[in-house]
PDB file of C-alpha atoms in Angstrom:
ATOM      1  CA  UNK A   1     100.429  46.880  80.023  1.00 72.00           C
ATOM      2  CA  UNK A   2      99.866  50.294  79.778  1.00 90.00           C
ATOM      3  CA  UNK A   3      97.329  49.894  82.812  1.00 90.00           C
ATOM      4  CA  UNK A   4      99.804  48.420  85.074  1.00 92.00           C
ATOM      5  CA  UNK A   5     102.478  50.778  83.805  1.00 93.00           C
ATOM      6  CA  UNK A   6     100.158  53.646  85.211  1.00 94.00           C
ATOM      7  CA  UNK A   7      99.170  51.740  88.285  1.00 94.00           C
ATOM      8  CA  UNK A   8     103.410  51.388  89.114  1.00 94.00           C
ATOM      9  CA  UNK A   9     103.664  55.002  88.580  1.00 95.00           C
ATOM     10  CA  UNK A  10     101.233  56.364  90.717  1.00 95.00           C
ATOM     11  CA  UNK A  11     102.163  54.324  93.076  1.00 96.00           C
ATOM     12  CA  UNK A  12     105.778  55.312  92.637  1.00 96.00           C
ATOM     13  CA  UNK A  13     104.164  58.920  92.962  1.00 96.00           C
ATOM     14  CA  UNK A  14     102.630  58.388  96.247  1.00 96.00           C
ATOM     15  CA  UNK A  15     105.774  56.747  97.718  1.00 96.00           C
ATOM     16  CA  UNK A  16     107.972  59.832  96.898  1.00 95.00           C
ATOM     17  CA  UNK A  17     105.299  62.238  98.594  1.00 95.00           C
ATOM     18  CA  UNK A  18     105.159  60.216 102.066  1.00 95.00           C
ATOM     19  CA  UNK A  19     108.959  60.301 101.776  1.00 95.00           C
ATOM     20  CA  UNK A  20     108.920  63.722 101.555  1.00 93.00           C
ATOM     21  CA  UNK A  21     106.073  64.132 104.575  1.00 94.00           C
ATOM     22  CA  UNK A  22     107.884  61.602 106.982  1.00 93.00           C
ATOM     23  CA  UNK A  23     111.071  63.414 106.282  1.00 93.00           C
ATOM     24  CA  UNK A  24     109.257  66.730 106.858  1.00 90.00           C
ATOM     25  CA  UNK A  25     107.328  65.482 109.970  1.00 91.00           C
ATOM     26  CA  UNK A  26     110.259  64.836 111.883  1.00 91.00           C
ATOM     27  CA  UNK A  27     112.622  67.789 110.998  1.00 90.00           C
ATOM     28  CA  UNK A  28     112.771  70.928 113.484  1.00 88.00           C
ATOM     29  CA  UNK A  29     109.998  73.621 112.846  1.00 82.00           C
ATOM     30  CA  UNK A  30     111.175  76.843 112.192  1.00 82.00           C
ATOM     31  CA  UNK A  31     107.779  78.526 112.658  1.00 86.00           C
ATOM     32  CA  UNK A  32     107.962  81.477 115.185  1.00 87.00           C
ATOM     33  CA  UNK A  33     105.120  82.610 117.237  1.00 89.00           C
ATOM     34  CA  UNK A  34     104.619  86.153 116.042  1.00 87.00           C
ATOM     35  CA  UNK A  35     104.345  88.605 117.895  1.00 86.00           C
ATOM     36  CA  UNK A  36     105.777  87.125 120.956  1.00 91.00           C
ATOM     37  CA  UNK A  37     109.165  85.867 118.652  1.00 89.00           C
ATOM     38  CA  UNK A  38     110.579  88.101 116.089  1.00 86.00           C
ATOM     39  CA  UNK A  39     112.746  87.143 113.705  1.00 84.00           C
ATOM     40  CA  UNK A  40     116.765  88.597 113.702  1.00 86.00           C
ATOM     41  CA  UNK A  41     117.084  90.911 110.658  1.00 86.00           C
ATOM     42  CA  UNK A  42     120.526  90.573 109.108  1.00 87.00           C
ATOM     43  CA  UNK A  43     122.295  93.939 109.497  1.00 82.00           C
ATOM     44  CA  UNK A  44     121.533  95.393 105.863  1.00 81.00           C
ATOM     45  CA  UNK A  45     118.372  95.165 106.334  1.00 85.00           C
ATOM     46  CA  UNK A  46     116.405  97.940 104.578  1.00 86.00           C
ATOM     47  CA  UNK A  47     113.114  99.225 106.250  1.00 88.00           C
ATOM     48  CA  UNK A  48     111.600 102.760 105.432  1.00 90.00           C
ATOM     49  CA  UNK A  49     113.512 105.811 105.145  1.00 93.00           C
ATOM     50  CA  UNK A  50     113.627 107.959 108.515  1.00 94.00           C
ATOM     51  CA  UNK A  51     115.016 111.598 109.123  1.00 94.00           C
ATOM     52  CA  UNK A  52     117.921 111.732 111.426  1.00 93.00           C
ATOM     53  CA  UNK A  53     118.425 115.123 113.935  1.00 90.00           C
ATOM     54  CA  UNK A  54     121.264 116.427 115.584  1.00 88.00           C
ATOM     55  CA  UNK A  55     122.270 116.358 118.986  1.00 87.00           C
ATOM     56  CA  UNK A  56     119.643 119.523 119.799  1.00 87.00           C
ATOM     57  CA  UNK A  57     117.017 117.317 118.159  1.00 83.00           C
ATOM     58  CA  UNK A  58     116.345 119.411 115.434  1.00 86.00           C
ATOM     59  CA  UNK A  59     116.749 117.802 111.867  1.00 89.00           C
ATOM     60  CA  UNK A  60     119.635 117.465 109.682  1.00 91.00           C
ATOM     61  CA  UNK A  61     117.902 117.804 106.166  1.00 93.00           C
ATOM     62  CA  UNK A  62     118.149 121.203 104.444  1.00 92.00           C
ATOM     63  CA  UNK A  63     115.239 120.829 101.957  1.00 93.00           C
ATOM     64  CA  UNK A  64     117.567 120.448  99.328  1.00 94.00           C
ATOM     65  CA  UNK A  65     115.581 118.013  97.357  1.00 94.00           C
ATOM     66  CA  UNK A  66     118.198 115.630  96.333  1.00 95.00           C
ATOM     67  CA  UNK A  67     116.204 112.929  97.551  1.00 96.00           C
ATOM     68  CA  UNK A  68     113.105 113.886  95.657  1.00 96.00           C
ATOM     69  CA  UNK A  69     114.912 113.808  92.829  1.00 96.00           C
ATOM     70  CA  UNK A  70     116.432 110.384  93.241  1.00 96.00           C
ATOM     71  CA  UNK A  71     113.600 108.820  94.554  1.00 96.00           C
ATOM     72  CA  UNK A  72     112.099 106.630  91.428  1.00 96.00           C
ATOM     73  CA  UNK A  73     108.223 106.424  92.536  1.00 96.00           C
ATOM     74  CA  UNK A  74     108.155 110.198  93.197  1.00 95.00           C
ATOM     75  CA  UNK A  75     106.942 109.463  96.913  1.00 96.00           C
ATOM     76  CA  UNK A  76     109.064 112.165  98.545  1.00 96.00           C
ATOM     77  CA  UNK A  77     107.502 115.531  99.092  1.00 96.00           C
ATOM     78  CA  UNK A  78     109.930 118.422 100.549  1.00 96.00           C
ATOM     79  CA  UNK A  79     109.445 122.125 101.207  1.00 95.00           C
ATOM     80  CA  UNK A  80     112.247 124.207 102.902  1.00 93.00           C
ATOM     81  CA  UNK A  81     112.316 127.987 104.027  1.00 93.00           C
ATOM     82  CA  UNK A  82     115.038 129.902 105.849  1.00 91.00           C
ATOM     83  CA  UNK A  83     115.501 129.657 109.361  1.00 83.00           C
ATOM     84  CA  UNK A  84     116.655 132.381 112.102  1.00 85.00           C
ATOM     85  CA  UNK A  85     120.571 131.571 111.235  1.00 85.00           C
ATOM     86  CA  UNK A  86     119.790 132.176 107.370  1.00 86.00           C
ATOM     87  CA  UNK A  87     120.416 128.471 106.853  1.00 87.00           C
ATOM     88  CA  UNK A  88     117.698 126.521 104.679  1.00 90.00           C
ATOM     89  CA  UNK A  89     115.586 124.056 106.716  1.00 90.00           C
ATOM     90  CA  UNK A  90     112.846 121.768 106.131  1.00 92.00           C
ATOM     91  CA  UNK A  91     109.343 122.681 106.953  1.00 93.00           C
ATOM     92  CA  UNK A  92     107.357 119.903 105.459  1.00 95.00           C
ATOM     93  CA  UNK A  93     108.607 116.449 104.674  1.00 95.00           C
ATOM     94  CA  UNK A  94     105.886 113.605 103.795  1.00 96.00           C
ATOM     95  CA  UNK A  95     106.772 110.326 102.667  1.00 96.00           C
ATOM     96  CA  UNK A  96     103.640 107.874 101.350  1.00 96.00           C
ATOM     97  CA  UNK A  97     104.867 104.479 102.289  1.00 94.00           C
ATOM     98  CA  UNK A  98     101.954 102.920 100.548  1.00 93.00           C
ATOM     99  CA  UNK A  99     104.152 103.704  97.033  1.00 94.00           C
ATOM    100  CA  UNK A 100     107.678 103.501  98.833  1.00 94.00           C
ATOM    101  CA  UNK A 101     109.520 100.490  97.208  1.00 94.00           C
ATOM    102  CA  UNK A 102     112.609 101.008  99.788  1.00 92.00           C
ATOM    103  CA  UNK A 103     115.246 101.336  97.071  1.00 93.00           C
ATOM    104  CA  UNK A 104     117.756 103.107  99.485  1.00 92.00           C
ATOM    105  CA  UNK A 105     118.296 105.873  96.338  1.00 95.00           C
ATOM    106  CA  UNK A 106     117.111 108.785  98.616  1.00 95.00           C
ATOM    107  CA  UNK A 107     119.660 107.656 101.478  1.00 94.00           C
ATOM    108  CA  UNK A 108     122.641 107.844  98.617  1.00 95.00           C
ATOM    109  CA  UNK A 109     121.309 110.757  97.549  1.00 95.00           C
ATOM    110  CA  UNK A 110     121.390 113.214 100.602  1.00 94.00           C
ATOM    111  CA  UNK A 111     124.814 114.518 101.024  1.00 93.00           C
ATOM    112  CA  UNK A 112     123.639 116.060 104.651  1.00 92.00           C
ATOM    113  CA  UNK A 113     123.191 112.022 106.189  1.00 92.00           C
ATOM    114  CA  UNK A 114     119.701 113.491 106.890  1.00 93.00           C
ATOM    115  CA  UNK A 115     118.155 110.041 106.024  1.00 94.00           C
ATOM    116  CA  UNK A 116     118.706 106.622 106.667  1.00 92.00           C
ATOM    117  CA  UNK A 117     117.046 103.307 106.374  1.00 92.00           C
ATOM    118  CA  UNK A 118     115.425 101.857 109.418  1.00 90.00           C
ATOM    119  CA  UNK A 119     114.853  98.454 110.461  1.00 86.00           C
ATOM    120  CA  UNK A 120     111.104  98.609 111.042  1.00 86.00           C
ATOM    121  CA  UNK A 121     109.353  95.913 109.080  1.00 85.00           C
ATOM    122  CA  UNK A 122     105.941  96.038 110.568  1.00 86.00           C
ATOM    123  CA  UNK A 123     104.046  98.426 108.494  1.00 86.00           C
ATOM    124  CA  UNK A 124     100.669  97.101 108.396  1.00 88.00           C
ATOM    125  CA  UNK A 125      97.764  99.462 109.302  1.00 91.00           C
ATOM    126  CA  UNK A 126      94.076  99.642 107.945  1.00 94.00           C
ATOM    127  CA  UNK A 127      93.941 103.010 106.359  1.00 94.00           C
ATOM    128  CA  UNK A 128      95.721 104.289 103.129  1.00 92.00           C
ATOM    129  CA  UNK A 129      96.272 107.666 105.188  1.00 93.00           C
ATOM    130  CA  UNK A 130      98.272 106.073 107.911  1.00 93.00           C
ATOM    131  CA  UNK A 131     101.021 105.551 105.572  1.00 94.00           C
ATOM    132  CA  UNK A 132     101.616 109.128 104.808  1.00 95.00           C
ATOM    133  CA  UNK A 133     104.319 109.724 107.225  1.00 95.00           C
ATOM    134  CA  UNK A 134     104.886 113.426 108.158  1.00 94.00           C
ATOM    135  CA  UNK A 135     108.026 114.931 109.489  1.00 94.00           C
ATOM    136  CA  UNK A 136     107.555 115.154 113.264  1.00 92.00           C
ATOM    137  CA  UNK A 137     106.714 111.041 112.466  1.00 92.00           C
ATOM    138  CA  UNK A 138     109.772 110.101 110.257  1.00 93.00           C
ATOM    139  CA  UNK A 139     111.651 112.248 113.182  1.00 92.00           C
ATOM    140  CA  UNK A 140     110.577 110.273 116.111  1.00 91.00           C
ATOM    141  CA  UNK A 141     111.166 106.676 114.003  1.00 89.00           C
ATOM    142  CA  UNK A 142     114.752 108.064 113.875  1.00 88.00           C
ATOM    143  CA  UNK A 143     115.409 108.913 116.837  1.00 85.00           C
ATOM    144  CA  UNK A 144     113.258 105.385 118.440  1.00 69.00           C
ATOM    145  CA  UNK A 145     114.530 102.791 120.471  1.00 50.00           C
ATOM    146  CA  UNK A 146     115.926  99.815 117.872  1.00 44.00           C
ATOM    147  CA  UNK A 147     115.831 101.702 114.952  1.00 51.00           C
ATOM    148  CA  UNK A 148     119.506 100.482 113.431  1.00 52.00           C
ATOM    149  CA  UNK A 149     119.469 102.970 111.022  1.00 51.00           C
ATOM    150  CA  UNK A 150     122.037 102.154 108.124  1.00 52.00           C
ATOM    151  CA  UNK A 151     123.566 105.049 106.391  1.00 52.00           C
ATOM    152  CA  UNK A 152     125.273 105.277 102.995  1.00 50.00           C
ATOM    153  CA  UNK A 153     128.928 105.274 104.935  1.00 52.00           C
ATOM    154  CA  UNK A 154     128.175 102.110 106.707  1.00 54.00           C
ATOM    155  CA  UNK A 155     129.667  98.642 105.502  1.00 48.00           C
ATOM    156  CA  UNK A 156     127.458  95.658 105.956  1.00 47.00           C
TER     157      UNK A 156
END
C-alpha cells in the first residue's frame, strides 16, 4: 500500500509543478533587454555618494571630516587646506567604492550640503583601482546629467 501512496504523491507533486509552469508560461514577461532598456529607479534610490559644487563649479566641501567620522567602513579620505580667502577647502577627497555600503550616513553628517547620493547603479569594472573615485570624478558625477542626487532635506 505504501508503494501506491508514494506513486500517487509523485503524480500529485508533478501536477502541481506542471500547473505552476503553465501559469508562468502564459503570464507577461518582466525581463528587460539591458542595456537598451533600463529600470526606472524609485525616487529614494541611493547609489554612491557624490560631491556637489556651487554655481561657480567649486566644491562645497570644507574638509571638516564629519563624513569621514560618520562612515562605518572608513572608505572616505579627506584632506584640506586654507584657501585664498582664508576659508578651509578640500584639496583631496577619495572614496573607495569597493567597500562602500551606500548607507547615506556621510550625507546626513555633512553640514554644508556638499554630499548627495547619486542614482547610478552601474558600478562594474575590471580592476579594483577603478573603484577609487577621486575628488574630480566625484564632482563630475555630482554635476552629471541624469544624476538625481538625494540630499538630507529632500522628502521621499
